[in-house]
Short mmCIF file of C-alpha atoms in Angstrom, two decimals:
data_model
loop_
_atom_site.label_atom_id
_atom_site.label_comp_id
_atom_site.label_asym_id
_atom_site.label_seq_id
_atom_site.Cartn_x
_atom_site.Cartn_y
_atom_site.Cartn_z
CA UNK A 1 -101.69 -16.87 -72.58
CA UNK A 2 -102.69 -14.52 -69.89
CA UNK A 3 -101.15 -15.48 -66.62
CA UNK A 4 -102.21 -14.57 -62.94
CA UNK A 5 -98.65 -14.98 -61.55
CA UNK A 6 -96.62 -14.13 -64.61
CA UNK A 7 -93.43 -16.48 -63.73
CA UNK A 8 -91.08 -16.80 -65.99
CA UNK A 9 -88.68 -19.70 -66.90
CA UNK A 10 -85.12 -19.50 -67.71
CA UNK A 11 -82.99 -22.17 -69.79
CA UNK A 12 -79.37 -22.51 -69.90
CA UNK A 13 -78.95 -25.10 -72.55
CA UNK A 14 -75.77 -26.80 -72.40
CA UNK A 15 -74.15 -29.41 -74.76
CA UNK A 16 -73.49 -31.75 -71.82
CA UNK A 17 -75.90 -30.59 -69.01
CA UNK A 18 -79.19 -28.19 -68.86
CA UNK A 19 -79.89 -25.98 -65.83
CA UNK A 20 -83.14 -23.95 -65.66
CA UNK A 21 -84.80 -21.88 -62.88
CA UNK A 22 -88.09 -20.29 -62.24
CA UNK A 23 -88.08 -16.94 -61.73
CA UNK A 24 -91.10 -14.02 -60.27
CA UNK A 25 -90.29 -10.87 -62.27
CA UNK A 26 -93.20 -8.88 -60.05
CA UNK A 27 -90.85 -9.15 -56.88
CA UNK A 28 -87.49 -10.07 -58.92
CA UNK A 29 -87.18 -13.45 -56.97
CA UNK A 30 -85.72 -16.75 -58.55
CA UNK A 31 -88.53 -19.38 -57.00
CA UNK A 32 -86.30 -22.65 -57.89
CA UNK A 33 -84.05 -24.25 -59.55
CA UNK A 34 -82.74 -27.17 -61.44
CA UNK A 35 -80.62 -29.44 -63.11
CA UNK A 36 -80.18 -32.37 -65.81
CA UNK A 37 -78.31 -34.13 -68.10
CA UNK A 38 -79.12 -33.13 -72.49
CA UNK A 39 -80.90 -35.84 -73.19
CA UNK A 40 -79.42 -35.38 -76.99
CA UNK A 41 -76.10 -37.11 -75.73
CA UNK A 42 -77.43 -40.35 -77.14
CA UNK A 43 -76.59 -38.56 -80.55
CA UNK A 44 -73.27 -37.54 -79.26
CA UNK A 45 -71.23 -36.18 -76.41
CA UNK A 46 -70.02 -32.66 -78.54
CA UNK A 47 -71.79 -30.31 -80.72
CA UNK A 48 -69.58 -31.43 -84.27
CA UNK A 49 -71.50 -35.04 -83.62
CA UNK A 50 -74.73 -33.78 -83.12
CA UNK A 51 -74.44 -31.17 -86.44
CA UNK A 52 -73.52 -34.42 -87.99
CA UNK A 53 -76.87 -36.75 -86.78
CA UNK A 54 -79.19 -33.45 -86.94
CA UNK A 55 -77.97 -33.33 -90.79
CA UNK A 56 -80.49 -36.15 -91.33
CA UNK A 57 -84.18 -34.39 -90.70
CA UNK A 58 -86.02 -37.07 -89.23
CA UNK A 59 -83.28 -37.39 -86.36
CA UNK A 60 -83.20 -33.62 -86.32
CA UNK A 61 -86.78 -34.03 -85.16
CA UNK A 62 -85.76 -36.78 -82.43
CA UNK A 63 -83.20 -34.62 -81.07
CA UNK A 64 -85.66 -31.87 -80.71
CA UNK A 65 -88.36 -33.83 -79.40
CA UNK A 66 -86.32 -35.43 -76.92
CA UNK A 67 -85.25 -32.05 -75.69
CA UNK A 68 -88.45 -30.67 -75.78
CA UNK A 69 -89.85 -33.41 -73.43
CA UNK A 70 -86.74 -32.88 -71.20
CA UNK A 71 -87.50 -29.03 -70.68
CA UNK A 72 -91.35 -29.52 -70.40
CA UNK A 73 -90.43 -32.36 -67.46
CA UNK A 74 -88.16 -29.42 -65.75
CA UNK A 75 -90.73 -26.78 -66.16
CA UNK A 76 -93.09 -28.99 -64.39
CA UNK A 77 -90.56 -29.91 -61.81
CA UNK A 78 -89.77 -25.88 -60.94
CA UNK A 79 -93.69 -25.15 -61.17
CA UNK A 80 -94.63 -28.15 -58.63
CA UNK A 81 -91.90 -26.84 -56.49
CA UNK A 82 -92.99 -22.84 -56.38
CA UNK A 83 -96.18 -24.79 -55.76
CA UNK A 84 -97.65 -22.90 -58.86
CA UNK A 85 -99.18 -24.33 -61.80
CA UNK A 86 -98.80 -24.37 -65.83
CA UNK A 87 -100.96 -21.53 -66.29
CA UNK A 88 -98.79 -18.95 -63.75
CA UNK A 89 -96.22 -19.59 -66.22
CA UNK A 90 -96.45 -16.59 -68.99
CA UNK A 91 -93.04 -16.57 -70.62
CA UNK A 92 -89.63 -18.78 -71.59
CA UNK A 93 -85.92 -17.40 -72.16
CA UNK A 94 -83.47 -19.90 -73.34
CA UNK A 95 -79.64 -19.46 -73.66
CA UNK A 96 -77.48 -21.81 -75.22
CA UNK A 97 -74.33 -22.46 -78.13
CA UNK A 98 -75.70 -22.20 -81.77
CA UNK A 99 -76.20 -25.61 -82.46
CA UNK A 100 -78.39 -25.95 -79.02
CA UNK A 101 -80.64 -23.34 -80.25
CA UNK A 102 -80.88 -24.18 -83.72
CA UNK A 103 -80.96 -27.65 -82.80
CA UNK A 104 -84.24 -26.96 -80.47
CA UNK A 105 -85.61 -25.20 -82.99
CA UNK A 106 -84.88 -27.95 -85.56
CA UNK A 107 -83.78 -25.51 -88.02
CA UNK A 108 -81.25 -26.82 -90.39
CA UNK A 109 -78.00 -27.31 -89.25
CA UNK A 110 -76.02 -27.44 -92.32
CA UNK A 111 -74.11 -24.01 -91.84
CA UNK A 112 -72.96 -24.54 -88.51
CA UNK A 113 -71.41 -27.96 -89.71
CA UNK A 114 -69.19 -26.78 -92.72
CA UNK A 115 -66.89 -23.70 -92.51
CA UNK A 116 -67.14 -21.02 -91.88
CA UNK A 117 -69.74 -22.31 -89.43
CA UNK A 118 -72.67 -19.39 -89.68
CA UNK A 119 -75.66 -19.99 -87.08
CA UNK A 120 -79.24 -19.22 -89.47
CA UNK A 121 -80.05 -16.52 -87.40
CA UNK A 122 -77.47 -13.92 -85.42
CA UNK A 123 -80.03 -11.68 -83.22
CA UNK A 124 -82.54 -13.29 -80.47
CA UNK A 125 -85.73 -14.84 -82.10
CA UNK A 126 -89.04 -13.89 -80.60
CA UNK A 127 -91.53 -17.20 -80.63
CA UNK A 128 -93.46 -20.04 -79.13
CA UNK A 129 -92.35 -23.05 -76.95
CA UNK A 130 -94.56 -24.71 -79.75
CA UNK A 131 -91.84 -24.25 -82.24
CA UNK A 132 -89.87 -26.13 -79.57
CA UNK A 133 -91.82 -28.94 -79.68
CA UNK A 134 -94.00 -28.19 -76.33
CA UNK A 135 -97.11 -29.19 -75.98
CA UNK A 136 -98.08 -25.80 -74.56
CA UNK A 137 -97.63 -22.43 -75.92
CA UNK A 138 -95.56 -19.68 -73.95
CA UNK A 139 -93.91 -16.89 -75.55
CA UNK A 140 -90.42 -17.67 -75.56
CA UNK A 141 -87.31 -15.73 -76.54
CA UNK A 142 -83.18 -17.46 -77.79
CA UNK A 143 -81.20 -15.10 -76.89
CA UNK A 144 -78.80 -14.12 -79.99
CA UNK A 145 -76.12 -16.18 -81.49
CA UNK A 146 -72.69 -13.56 -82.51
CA UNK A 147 -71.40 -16.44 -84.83
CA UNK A 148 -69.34 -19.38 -85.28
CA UNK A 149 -69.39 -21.09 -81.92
CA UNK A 150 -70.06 -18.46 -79.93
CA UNK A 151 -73.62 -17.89 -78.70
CA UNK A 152 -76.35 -16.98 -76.21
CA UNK A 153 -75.10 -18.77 -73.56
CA UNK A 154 -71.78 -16.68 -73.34
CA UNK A 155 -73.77 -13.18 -74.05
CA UNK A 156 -75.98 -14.51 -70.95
CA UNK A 157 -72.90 -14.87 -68.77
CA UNK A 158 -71.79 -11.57 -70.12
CA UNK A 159 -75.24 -10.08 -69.26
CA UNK A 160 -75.42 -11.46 -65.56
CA UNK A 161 -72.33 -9.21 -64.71
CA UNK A 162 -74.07 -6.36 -63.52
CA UNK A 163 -71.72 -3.98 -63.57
CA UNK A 164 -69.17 -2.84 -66.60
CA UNK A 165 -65.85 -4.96 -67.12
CA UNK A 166 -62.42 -3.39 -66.56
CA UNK A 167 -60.37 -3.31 -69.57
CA UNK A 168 -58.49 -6.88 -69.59
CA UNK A 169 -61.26 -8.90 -67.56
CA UNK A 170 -61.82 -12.32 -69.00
CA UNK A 171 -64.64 -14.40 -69.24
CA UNK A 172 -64.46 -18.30 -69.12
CA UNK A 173 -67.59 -20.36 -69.02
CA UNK A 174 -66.41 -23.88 -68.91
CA UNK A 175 -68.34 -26.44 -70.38
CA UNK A 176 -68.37 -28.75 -73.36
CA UNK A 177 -67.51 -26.12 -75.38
CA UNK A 178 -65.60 -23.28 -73.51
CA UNK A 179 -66.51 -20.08 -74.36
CA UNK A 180 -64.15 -17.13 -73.96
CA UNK A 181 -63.95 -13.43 -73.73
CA UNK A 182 -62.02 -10.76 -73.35
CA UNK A 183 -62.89 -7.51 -72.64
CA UNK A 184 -60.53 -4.51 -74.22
CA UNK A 185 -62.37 -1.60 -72.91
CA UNK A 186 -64.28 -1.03 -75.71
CA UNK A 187 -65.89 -4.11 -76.65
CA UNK A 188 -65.76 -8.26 -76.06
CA UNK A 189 -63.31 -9.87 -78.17
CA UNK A 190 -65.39 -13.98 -78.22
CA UNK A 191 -64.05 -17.82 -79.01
CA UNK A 192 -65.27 -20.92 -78.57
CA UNK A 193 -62.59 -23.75 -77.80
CA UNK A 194 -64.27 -27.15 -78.55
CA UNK A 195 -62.99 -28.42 -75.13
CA UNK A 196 -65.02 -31.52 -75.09
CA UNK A 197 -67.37 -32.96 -72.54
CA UNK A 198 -64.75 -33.17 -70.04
CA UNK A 199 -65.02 -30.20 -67.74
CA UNK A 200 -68.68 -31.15 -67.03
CA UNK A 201 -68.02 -35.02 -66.72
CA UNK A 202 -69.73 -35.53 -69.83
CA UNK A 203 -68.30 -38.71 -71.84
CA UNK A 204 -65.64 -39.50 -69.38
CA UNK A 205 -66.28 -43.57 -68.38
CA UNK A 206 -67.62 -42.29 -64.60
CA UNK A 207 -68.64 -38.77 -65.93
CA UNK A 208 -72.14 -37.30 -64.62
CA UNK A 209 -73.77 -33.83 -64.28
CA UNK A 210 -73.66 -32.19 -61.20
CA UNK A 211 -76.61 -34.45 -59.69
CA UNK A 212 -76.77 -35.60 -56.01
CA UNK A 213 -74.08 -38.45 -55.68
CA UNK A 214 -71.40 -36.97 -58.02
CA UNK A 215 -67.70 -36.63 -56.92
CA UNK A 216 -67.40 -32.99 -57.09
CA UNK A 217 -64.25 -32.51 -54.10
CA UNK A 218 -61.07 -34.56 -53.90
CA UNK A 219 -58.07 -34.06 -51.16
CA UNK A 220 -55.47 -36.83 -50.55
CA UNK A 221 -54.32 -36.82 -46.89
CA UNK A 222 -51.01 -39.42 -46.93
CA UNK A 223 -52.81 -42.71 -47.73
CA UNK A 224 -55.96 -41.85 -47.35
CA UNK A 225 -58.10 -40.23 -50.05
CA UNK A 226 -60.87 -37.77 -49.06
CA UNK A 227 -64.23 -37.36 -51.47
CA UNK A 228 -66.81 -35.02 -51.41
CA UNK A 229 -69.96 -35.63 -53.46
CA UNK A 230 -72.73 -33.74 -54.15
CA UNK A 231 -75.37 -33.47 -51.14
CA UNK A 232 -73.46 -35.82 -49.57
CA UNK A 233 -75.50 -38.66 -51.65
CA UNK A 234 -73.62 -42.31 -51.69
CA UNK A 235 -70.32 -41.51 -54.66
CA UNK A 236 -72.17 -42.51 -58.41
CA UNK A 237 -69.86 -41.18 -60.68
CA UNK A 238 -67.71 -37.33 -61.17
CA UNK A 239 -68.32 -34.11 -62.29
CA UNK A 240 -66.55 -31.51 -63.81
CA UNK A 241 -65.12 -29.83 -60.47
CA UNK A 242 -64.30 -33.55 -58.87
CA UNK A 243 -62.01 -34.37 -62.69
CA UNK A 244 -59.75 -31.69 -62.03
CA UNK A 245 -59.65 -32.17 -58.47
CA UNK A 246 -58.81 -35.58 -59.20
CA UNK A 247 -55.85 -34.95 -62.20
CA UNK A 248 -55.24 -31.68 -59.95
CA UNK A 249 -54.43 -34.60 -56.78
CA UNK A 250 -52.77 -37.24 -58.82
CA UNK A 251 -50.16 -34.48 -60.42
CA UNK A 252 -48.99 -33.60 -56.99
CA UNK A 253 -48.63 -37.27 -55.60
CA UNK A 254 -46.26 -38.44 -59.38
CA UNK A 255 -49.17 -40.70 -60.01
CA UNK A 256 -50.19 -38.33 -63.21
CA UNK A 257 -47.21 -37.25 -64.58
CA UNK A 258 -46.86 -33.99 -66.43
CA UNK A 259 -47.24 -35.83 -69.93
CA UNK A 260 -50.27 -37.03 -68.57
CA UNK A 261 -49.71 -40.81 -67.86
CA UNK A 262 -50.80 -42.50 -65.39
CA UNK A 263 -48.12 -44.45 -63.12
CA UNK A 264 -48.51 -47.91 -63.06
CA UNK A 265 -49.06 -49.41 -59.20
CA UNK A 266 -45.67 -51.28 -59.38
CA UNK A 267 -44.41 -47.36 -59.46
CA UNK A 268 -45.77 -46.12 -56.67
CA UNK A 269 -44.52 -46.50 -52.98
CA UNK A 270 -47.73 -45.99 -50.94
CA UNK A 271 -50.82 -47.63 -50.70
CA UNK A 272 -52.75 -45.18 -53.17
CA UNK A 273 -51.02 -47.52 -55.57
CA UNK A 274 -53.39 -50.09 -55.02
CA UNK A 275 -56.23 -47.75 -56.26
CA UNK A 276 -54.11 -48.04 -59.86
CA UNK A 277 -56.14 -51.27 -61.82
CA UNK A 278 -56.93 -52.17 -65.18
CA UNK A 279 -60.73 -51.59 -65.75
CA UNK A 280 -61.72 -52.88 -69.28
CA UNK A 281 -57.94 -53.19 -70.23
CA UNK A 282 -57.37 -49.31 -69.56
CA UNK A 283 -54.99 -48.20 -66.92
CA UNK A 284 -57.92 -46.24 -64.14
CA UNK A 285 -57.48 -44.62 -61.09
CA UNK A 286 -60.20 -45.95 -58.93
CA UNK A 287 -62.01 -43.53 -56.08
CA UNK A 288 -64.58 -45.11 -54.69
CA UNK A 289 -65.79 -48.91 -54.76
CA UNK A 290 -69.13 -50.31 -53.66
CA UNK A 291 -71.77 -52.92 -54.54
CA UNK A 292 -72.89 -50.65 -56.66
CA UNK A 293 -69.45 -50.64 -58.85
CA UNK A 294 -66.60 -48.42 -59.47
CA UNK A 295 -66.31 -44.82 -59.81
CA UNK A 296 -62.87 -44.53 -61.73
CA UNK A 297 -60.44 -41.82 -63.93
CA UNK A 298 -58.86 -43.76 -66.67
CA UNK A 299 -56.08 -42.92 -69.10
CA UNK A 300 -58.62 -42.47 -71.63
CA UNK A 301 -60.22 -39.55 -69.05
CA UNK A 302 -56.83 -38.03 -67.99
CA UNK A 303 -56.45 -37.66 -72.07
CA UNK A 304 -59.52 -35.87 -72.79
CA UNK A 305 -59.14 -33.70 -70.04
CA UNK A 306 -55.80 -32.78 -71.38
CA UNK A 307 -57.28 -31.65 -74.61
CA UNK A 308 -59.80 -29.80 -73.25
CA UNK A 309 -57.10 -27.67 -71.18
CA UNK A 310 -55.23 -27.23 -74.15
CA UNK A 311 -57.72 -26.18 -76.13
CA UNK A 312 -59.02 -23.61 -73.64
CA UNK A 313 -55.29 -21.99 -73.03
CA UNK A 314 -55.14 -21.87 -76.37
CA UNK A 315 -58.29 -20.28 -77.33
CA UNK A 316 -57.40 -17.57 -74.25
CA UNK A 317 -53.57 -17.32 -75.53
CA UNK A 318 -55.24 -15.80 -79.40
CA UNK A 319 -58.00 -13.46 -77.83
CA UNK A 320 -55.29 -11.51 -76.03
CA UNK A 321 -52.83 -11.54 -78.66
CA UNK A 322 -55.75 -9.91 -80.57
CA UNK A 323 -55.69 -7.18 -78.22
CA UNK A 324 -52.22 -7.27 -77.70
CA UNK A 325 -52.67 -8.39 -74.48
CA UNK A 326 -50.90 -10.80 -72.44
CA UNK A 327 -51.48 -12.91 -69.61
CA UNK A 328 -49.66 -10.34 -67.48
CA UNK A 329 -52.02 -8.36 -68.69
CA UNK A 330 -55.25 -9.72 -66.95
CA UNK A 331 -57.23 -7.66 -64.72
CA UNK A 332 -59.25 -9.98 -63.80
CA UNK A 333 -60.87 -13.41 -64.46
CA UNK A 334 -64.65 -14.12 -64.05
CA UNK A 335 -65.22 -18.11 -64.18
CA UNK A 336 -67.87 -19.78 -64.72
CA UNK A 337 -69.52 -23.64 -65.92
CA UNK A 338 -71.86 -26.05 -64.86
CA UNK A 339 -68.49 -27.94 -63.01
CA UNK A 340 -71.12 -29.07 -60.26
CA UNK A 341 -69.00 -26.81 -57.41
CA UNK A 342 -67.13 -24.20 -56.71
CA UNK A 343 -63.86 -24.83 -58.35
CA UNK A 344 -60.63 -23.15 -56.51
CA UNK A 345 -58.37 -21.64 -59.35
CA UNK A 346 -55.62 -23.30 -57.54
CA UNK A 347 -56.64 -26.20 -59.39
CA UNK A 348 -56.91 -24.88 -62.56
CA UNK A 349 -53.52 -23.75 -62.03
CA UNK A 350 -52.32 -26.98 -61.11
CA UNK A 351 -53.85 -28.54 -63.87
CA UNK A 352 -52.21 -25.36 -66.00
CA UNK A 353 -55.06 -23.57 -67.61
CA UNK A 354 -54.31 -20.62 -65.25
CA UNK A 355 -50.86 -19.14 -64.26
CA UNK A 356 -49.98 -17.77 -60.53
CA UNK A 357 -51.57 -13.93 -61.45
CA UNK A 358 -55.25 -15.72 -62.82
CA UNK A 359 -55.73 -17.72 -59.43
CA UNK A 360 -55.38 -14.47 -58.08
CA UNK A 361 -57.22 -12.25 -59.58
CA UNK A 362 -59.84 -15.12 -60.65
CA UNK A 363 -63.84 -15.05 -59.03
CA UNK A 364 -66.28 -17.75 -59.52
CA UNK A 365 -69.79 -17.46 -60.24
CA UNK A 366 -72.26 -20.22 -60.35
CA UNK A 367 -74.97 -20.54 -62.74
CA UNK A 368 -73.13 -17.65 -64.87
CA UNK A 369 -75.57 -17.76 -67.85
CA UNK A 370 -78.37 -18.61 -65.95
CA UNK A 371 -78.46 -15.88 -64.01
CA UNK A 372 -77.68 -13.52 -67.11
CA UNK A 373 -81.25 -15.61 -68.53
CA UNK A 374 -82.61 -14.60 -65.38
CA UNK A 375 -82.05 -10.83 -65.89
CA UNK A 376 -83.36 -10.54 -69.38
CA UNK A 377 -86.61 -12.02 -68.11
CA UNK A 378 -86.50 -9.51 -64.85
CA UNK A 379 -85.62 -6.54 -66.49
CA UNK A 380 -87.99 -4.80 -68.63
CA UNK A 381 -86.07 -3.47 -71.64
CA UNK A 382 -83.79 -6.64 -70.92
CA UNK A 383 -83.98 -7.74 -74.42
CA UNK A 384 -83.14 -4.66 -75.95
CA UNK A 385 -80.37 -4.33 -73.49
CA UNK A 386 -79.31 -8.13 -74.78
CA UNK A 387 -79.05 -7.23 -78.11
CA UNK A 388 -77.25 -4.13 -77.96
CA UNK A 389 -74.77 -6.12 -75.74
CA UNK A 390 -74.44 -8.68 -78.96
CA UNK A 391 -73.39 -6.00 -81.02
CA UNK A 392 -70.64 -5.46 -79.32
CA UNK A 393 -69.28 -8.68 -79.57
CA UNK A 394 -66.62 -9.72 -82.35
CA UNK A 395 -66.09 -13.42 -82.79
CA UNK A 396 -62.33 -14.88 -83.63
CA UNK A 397 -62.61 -18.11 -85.19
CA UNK A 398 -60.23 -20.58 -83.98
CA UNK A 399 -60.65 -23.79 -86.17
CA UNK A 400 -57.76 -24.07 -88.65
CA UNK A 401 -55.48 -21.39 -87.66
CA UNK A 402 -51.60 -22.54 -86.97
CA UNK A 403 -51.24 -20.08 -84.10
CA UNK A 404 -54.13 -21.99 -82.56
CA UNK A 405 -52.56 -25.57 -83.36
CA UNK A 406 -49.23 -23.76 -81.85
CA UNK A 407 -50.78 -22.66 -78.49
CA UNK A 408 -52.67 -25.95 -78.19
CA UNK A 409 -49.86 -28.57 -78.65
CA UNK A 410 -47.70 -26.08 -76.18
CA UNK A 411 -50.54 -26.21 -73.67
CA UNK A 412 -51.03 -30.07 -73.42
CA UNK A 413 -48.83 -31.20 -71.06
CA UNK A 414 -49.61 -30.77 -67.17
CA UNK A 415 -47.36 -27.79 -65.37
CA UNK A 416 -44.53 -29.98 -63.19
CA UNK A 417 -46.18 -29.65 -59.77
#
């Protein structure tokens, strides 16, 4: 499709939320950008329960076509907003976890389901949006998958950092499934820790991607409890940054405690204990109440995000003993994750995924893999340089391994503030 403006689009394809931008490789300019929820959630809130639906081919195909519209309706939204039209766009690049990829392809996902969980294809694929299920035809380019649960979304992230990693920098993109590396000077040491929709607000009761209205800031001043949402809109529900705020909050008042229950109001001597209530029989924390309803943490909430933490500290705690590294031994820490803001690593050490060195040492980058998308579409020899950059990552499965189990159980519990 010749093109008289040549923009590009770039997808980063996440298991709980999708961002994408619209970029101008002539003048190297991102022209907008935007946000949404996967529209496959209705199959599940985690990849292992979408493998599971997409085993059955004609919900494969519903999965795809539902995330095929999605994308289309974003593409539209980016072009309308660059005020260009369908035909200045002349080319796709999409960047997400193995089963998001194969999933939008509607390959079979039978591999990625069983051990020892193989995506079909390891390096980028060069085709159409039709494969996709568009109803127009750009070129398009998935970036490459290195294995297991590791894929283009984390070598997209990788590929944003313009310049070379020190020996012991550490990579975190925090999403559904948080995906880790560690650099040893040589090459990328890569794991996946299925940390469950948590860390974006996916499948929490109040969860929500980081969409105008979402808690995404939370400060408690004495009594009084402080939100922030995002742009300020009227509080609808949380995102990633405003859970751990939230647990991050609750930990230093003793109404989380470090084994992750939540006090009961008769417990607790100020008024935040009235915010403590039963909401469909479940012990929640409630933050904000309107006509509208409640926007709540439950126990349920505090629980997940407790696995999710565990799982990541774990899945960090293997990659360096790999290297024979420890955490000591961090240079530096490069975090990103479609959270919603920008998350202080304070509260990740609160919340004990980090210890005092990380929150030191620890920068935040938003839109980590979409701005690695970005690049490959910029640059011209990008893909090239992406798939040399795959090569030189080694993937450590985690699933089944006792050391794993080890370093999760130890990691469950919240630090004592």
């Amino acid at each position: 499709m010749s093109s008289s403006k040549g923009l590009a689009a770039a997808f980063d394809l996440g298991t709980t939320t999708i961002a994408a931008s619209l970029v101008e490789p002539a003048t190297g300019t991102r022209l907008a950008v935007t946000g949404a929820m996967n529209p496959q959630r209705r199959w599940g809130s985690d990849v292992l329960a979408r493998l599971t639906a997409g085993g059955d081919p004609e919900t494969l195909r519903a999965m795809q076509a539902a995330l095929s519209a999605e994308m289309e309706r974003m593409t539209g939204e980016l072009l309308d907003r660059a005020g260009a039209s369908p035909a200045d766009l002349a080319q796709v690049a999409i960047a997400g976890n193995p089963s998001m990829e194969t999933i939008a392809l509607a390959l079979p996902v039978e591999s990625l389901a069983h051990p020892p969980f193989r995506p079909l294809f390891s390096a980028g694929k060069v085709t159409t949006t039709l494969d996709l299920g568009w109803s127009r035809a750009y070129p398009c380019y998935l970036l490459p998958l290195p294995g297991g649960f590791v894929g283009g979304d984390l070598l997209a992230f990788l590929f944003g950092m313009t310049e070379t990693p020190t020996a012991g920098t550490l990579f975190l993109d925090v999403g559904t499934n948080a995906e880790i590396a560690l650099f040893d000077g040589e090459r990328y040491l890569a794991t996946s820790a299925a940390a469950g929709p948590a860390f974006e607000g996916g499948n929490l009761k109040c969860g929500m991607a980081a969409l105008p209205g979402a808690v995404s800031a939370v400060q408690i001043k004495g009594d009084r409890l402080l939100l922030t949402t995002i742009a300020g809109a009227p509080p609808r529900g949380i995102c990633g940054s405003g859970v751990l705020e939230t647990v991050a909050a609750l930990l230093e008042e003793g109404i989380v405690e470090p084994t992750g229950r939540l006090v009961p109001a008769v417990e607790i001597d100020s008024n935040l204990g009235t915010r403590v209530q039963e909401v469909n029989g479940i012990p929640a924390f409630v933050l904000h109440r309107d006509a509208r309803g409640l926007v709540y943490l439950d126990q349920e909430d505090i629980r997940a995000l407790q696995l999710a933490k565990g799982a990541m500290r774990g899945g960090m705690e293997i990659l360096l003993g790999k290297a024979n590294l420890t955490l000591e031994d961090v240079s530096r820490v490069v975090l990103t994750g479609s959270f919603g803001a920008v998350l202080s690593p304070d509260v990740l050490k609160k919340v004990g995924i980090f210890n005092g060195k990380m929150v030191r040492i620890t920068g935040f980058i938003k839109d980590g893999a979409l701005a690695g998308v970005e690049r490959v579409l910029l640059n011209a020899d990008g893909r090239d340089q992406m798939e040399a950059l795959a090569q030189k990552v080694r993937v450590i499965p985690l699933s089944g391994t006792p050391l794993f189990e080890k370093h999760f159980l130890a990691h469950i519990d919240f630090p004592k503030p």
